[in-house]
mmCIF file with all atom_site columns, C-alpha atoms in Angstrom:
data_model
loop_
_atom_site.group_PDB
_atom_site.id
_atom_site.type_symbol
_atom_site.label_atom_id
_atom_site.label_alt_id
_atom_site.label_comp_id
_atom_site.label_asym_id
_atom_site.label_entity_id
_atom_site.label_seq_id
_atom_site.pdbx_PDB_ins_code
_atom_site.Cartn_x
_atom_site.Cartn_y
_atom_site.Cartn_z
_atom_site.occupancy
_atom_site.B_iso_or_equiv
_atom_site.pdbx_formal_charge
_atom_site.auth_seq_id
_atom_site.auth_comp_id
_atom_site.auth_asym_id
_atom_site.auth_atom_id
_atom_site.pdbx_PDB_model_num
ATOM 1  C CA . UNK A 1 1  ? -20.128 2.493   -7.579  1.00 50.00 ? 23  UNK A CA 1
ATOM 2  C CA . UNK A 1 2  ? -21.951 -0.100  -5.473  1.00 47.00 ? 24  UNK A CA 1
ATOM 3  C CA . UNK A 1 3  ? -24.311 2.725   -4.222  1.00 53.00 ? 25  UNK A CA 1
ATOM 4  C CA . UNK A 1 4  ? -24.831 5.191   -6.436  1.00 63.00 ? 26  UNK A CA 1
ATOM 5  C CA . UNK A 1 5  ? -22.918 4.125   -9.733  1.00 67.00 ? 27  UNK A CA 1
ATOM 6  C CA . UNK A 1 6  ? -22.920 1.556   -12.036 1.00 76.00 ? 28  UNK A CA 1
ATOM 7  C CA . UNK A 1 7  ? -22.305 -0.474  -9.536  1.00 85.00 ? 29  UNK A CA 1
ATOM 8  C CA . UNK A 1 8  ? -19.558 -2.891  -8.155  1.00 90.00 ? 30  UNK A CA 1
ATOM 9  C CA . UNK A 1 9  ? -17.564 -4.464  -10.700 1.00 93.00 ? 31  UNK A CA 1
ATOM 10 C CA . UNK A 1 10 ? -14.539 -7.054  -9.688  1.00 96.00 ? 32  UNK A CA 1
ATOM 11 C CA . UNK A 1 11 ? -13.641 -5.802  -13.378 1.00 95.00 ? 33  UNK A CA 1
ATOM 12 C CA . UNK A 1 12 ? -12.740 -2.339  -12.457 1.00 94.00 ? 34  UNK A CA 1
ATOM 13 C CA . UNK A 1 13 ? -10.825 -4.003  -9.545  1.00 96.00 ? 35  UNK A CA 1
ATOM 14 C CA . UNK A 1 14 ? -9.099  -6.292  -11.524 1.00 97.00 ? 36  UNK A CA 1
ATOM 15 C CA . UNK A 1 15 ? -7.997  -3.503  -14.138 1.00 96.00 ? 37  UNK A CA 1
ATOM 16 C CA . UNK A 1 16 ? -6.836  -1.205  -10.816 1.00 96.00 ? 38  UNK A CA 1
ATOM 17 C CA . UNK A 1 17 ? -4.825  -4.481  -9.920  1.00 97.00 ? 39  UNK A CA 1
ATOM 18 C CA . UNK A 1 18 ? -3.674  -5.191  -12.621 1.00 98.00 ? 40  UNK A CA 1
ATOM 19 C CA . UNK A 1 19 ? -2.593  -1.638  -13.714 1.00 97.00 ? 41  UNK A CA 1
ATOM 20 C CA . UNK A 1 20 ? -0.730  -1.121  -10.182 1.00 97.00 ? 42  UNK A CA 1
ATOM 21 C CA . UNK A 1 21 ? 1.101   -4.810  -11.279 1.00 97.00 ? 43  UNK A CA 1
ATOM 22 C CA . UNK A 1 22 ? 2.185   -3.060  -14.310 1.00 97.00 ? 44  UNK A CA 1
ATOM 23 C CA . UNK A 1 23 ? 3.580   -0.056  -12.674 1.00 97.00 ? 45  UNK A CA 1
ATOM 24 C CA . UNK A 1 24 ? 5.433   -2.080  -10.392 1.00 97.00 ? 46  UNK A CA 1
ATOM 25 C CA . UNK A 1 25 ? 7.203   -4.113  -12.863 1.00 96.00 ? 47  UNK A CA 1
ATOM 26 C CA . UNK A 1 26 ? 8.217   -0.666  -15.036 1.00 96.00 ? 48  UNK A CA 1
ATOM 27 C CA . UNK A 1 27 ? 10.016  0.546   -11.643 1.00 97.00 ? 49  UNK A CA 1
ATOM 28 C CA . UNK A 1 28 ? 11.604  -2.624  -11.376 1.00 96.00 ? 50  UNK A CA 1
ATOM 29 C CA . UNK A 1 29 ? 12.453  -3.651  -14.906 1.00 96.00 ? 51  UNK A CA 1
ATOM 30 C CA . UNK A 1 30 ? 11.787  -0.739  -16.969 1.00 96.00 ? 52  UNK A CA 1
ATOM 31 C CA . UNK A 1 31 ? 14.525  -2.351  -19.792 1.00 96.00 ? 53  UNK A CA 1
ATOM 32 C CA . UNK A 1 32 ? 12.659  -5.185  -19.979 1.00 93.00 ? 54  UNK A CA 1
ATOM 33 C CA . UNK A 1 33 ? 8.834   -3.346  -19.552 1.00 95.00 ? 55  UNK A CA 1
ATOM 34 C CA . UNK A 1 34 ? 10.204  -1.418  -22.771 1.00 95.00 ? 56  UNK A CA 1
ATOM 35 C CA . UNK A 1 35 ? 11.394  -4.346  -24.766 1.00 94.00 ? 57  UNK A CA 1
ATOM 36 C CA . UNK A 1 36 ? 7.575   -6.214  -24.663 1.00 94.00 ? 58  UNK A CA 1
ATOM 37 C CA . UNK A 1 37 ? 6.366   -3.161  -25.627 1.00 93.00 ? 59  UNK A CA 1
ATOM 38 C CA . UNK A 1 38 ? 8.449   -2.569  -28.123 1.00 95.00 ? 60  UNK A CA 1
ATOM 39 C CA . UNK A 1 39 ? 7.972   -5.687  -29.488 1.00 94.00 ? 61  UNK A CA 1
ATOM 40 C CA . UNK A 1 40 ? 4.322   -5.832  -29.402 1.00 94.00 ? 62  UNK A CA 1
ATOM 41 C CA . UNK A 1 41 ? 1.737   -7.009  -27.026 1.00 94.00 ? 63  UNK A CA 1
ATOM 42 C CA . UNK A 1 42 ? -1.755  -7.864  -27.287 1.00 95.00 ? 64  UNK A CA 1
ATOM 43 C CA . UNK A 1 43 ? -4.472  -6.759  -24.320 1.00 94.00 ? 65  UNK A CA 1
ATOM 44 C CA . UNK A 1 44 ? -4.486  -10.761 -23.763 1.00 96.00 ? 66  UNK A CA 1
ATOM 45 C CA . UNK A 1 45 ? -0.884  -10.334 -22.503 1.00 96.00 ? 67  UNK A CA 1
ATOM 46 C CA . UNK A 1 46 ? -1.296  -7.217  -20.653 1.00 95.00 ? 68  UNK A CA 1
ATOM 47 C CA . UNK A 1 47 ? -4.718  -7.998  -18.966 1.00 97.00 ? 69  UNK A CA 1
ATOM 48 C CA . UNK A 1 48 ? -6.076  -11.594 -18.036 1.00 97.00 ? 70  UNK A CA 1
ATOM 49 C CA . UNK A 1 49 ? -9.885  -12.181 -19.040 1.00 97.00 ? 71  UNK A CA 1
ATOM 50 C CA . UNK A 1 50 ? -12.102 -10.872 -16.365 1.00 96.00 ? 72  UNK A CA 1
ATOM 51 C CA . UNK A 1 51 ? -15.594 -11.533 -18.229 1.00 95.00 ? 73  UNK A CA 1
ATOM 52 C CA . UNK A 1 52 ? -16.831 -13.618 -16.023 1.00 97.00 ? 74  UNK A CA 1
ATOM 53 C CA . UNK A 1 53 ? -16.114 -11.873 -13.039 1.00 97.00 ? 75  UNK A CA 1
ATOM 54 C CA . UNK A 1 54 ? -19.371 -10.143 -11.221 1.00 94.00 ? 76  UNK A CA 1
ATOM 55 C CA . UNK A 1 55 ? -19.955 -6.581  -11.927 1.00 92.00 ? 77  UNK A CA 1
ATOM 56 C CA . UNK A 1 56 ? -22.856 -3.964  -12.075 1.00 91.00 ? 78  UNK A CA 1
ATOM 57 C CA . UNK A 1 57 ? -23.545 -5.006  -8.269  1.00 92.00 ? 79  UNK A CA 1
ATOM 58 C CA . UNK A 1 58 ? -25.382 -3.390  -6.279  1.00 89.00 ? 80  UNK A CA 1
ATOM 59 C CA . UNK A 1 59 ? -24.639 -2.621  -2.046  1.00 87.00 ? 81  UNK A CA 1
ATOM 60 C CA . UNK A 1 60 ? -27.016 -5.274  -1.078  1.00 90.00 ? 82  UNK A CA 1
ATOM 61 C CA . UNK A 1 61 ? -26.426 -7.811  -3.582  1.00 92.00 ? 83  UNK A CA 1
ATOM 62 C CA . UNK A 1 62 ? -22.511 -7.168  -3.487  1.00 92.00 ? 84  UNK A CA 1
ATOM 63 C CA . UNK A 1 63 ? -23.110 -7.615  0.801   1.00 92.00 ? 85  UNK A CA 1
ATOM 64 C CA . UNK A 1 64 ? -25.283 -10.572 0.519   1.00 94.00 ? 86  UNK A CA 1
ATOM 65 C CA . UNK A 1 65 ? -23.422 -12.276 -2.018  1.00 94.00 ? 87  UNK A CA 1
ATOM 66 C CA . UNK A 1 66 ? -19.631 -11.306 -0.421  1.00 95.00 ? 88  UNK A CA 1
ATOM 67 C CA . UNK A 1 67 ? -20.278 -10.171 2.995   1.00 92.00 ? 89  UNK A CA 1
ATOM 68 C CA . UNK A 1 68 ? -18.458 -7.223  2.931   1.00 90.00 ? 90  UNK A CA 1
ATOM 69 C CA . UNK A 1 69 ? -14.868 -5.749  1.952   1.00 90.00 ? 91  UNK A CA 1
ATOM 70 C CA . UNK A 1 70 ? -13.614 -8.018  4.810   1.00 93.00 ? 92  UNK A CA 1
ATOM 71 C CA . UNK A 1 71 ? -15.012 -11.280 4.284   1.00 96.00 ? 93  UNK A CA 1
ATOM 72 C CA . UNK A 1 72 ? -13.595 -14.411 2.829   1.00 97.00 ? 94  UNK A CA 1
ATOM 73 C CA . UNK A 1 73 ? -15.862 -14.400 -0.416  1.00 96.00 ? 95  UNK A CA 1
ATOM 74 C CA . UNK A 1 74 ? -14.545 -11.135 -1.527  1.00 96.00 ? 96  UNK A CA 1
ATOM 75 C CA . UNK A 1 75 ? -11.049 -11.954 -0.286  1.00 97.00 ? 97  UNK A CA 1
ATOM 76 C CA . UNK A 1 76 ? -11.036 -15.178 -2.092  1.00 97.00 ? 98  UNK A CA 1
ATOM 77 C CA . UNK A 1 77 ? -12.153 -13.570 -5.498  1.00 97.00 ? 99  UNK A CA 1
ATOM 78 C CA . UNK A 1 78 ? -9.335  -10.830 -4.821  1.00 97.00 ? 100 UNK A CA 1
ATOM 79 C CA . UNK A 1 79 ? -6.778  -14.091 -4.445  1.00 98.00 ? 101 UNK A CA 1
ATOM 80 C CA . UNK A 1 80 ? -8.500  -15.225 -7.871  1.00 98.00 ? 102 UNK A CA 1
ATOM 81 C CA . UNK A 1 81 ? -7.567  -12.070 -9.441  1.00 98.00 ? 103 UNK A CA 1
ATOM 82 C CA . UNK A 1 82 ? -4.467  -11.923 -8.796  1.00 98.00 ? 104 UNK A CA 1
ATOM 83 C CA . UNK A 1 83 ? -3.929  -15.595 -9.537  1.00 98.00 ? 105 UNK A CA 1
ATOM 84 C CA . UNK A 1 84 ? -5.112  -14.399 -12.884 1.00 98.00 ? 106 UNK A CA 1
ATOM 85 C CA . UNK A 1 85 ? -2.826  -11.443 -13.411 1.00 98.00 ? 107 UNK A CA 1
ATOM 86 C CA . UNK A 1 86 ? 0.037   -13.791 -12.104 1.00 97.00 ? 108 UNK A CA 1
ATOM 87 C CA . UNK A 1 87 ? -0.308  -16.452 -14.836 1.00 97.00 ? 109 UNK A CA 1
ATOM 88 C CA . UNK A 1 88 ? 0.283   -14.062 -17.396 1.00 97.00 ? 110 UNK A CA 1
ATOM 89 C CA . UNK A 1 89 ? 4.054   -14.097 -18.777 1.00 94.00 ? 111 UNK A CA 1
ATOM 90 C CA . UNK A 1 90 ? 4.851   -10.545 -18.432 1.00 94.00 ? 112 UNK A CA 1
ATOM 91 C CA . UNK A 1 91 ? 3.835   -10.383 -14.314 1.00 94.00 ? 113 UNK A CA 1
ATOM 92 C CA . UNK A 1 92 ? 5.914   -13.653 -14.108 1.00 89.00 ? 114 UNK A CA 1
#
């Protein structure tokens, strides 16, 4: 997306992360995956709040402002992500 898309979005990465969290925990405690559903759960409790994340990027701007897929910006906002998706109750 950072070329020819929309753009980058840390959104879209948290979502992937997030999602790939989710899928983890239904291998590993399906029983209990199906009881919060069951019980009712709110896109709060499923997905931390990622609006003020950067998105819409572009390759330049996402390379000046992170320095790349391997750099310590973007790896530090990938730690902040899942820092996120880790304070929720259900990925605890």
């Amino acid at each position: 997306d950072a070329g020819d898309g929309s753009g980058f979005s840390f959104n879209d990465v948290a979502a992937d992360r997030t999602g790939s969290r989710f899928g983890q925990l239904a291998l590993r405690a399906p029983q209990r995956v199906q009881q919060v559903l069951a019980q009712g759960i709110t896109d709060a409790e499923l997905m931390p709040d990622v609006s003020d994340l950067p998105e819409f990027l572009r390759a330049a701007e996402f390379n000046s402002r992170y320095g790349g897929i391997d750099a310590p910006a973007y790896r530090q906002q990938l730690a902040d992500i899942d820092r996120r998706i880790r304070a929720l109750s259900l990925y605890q």
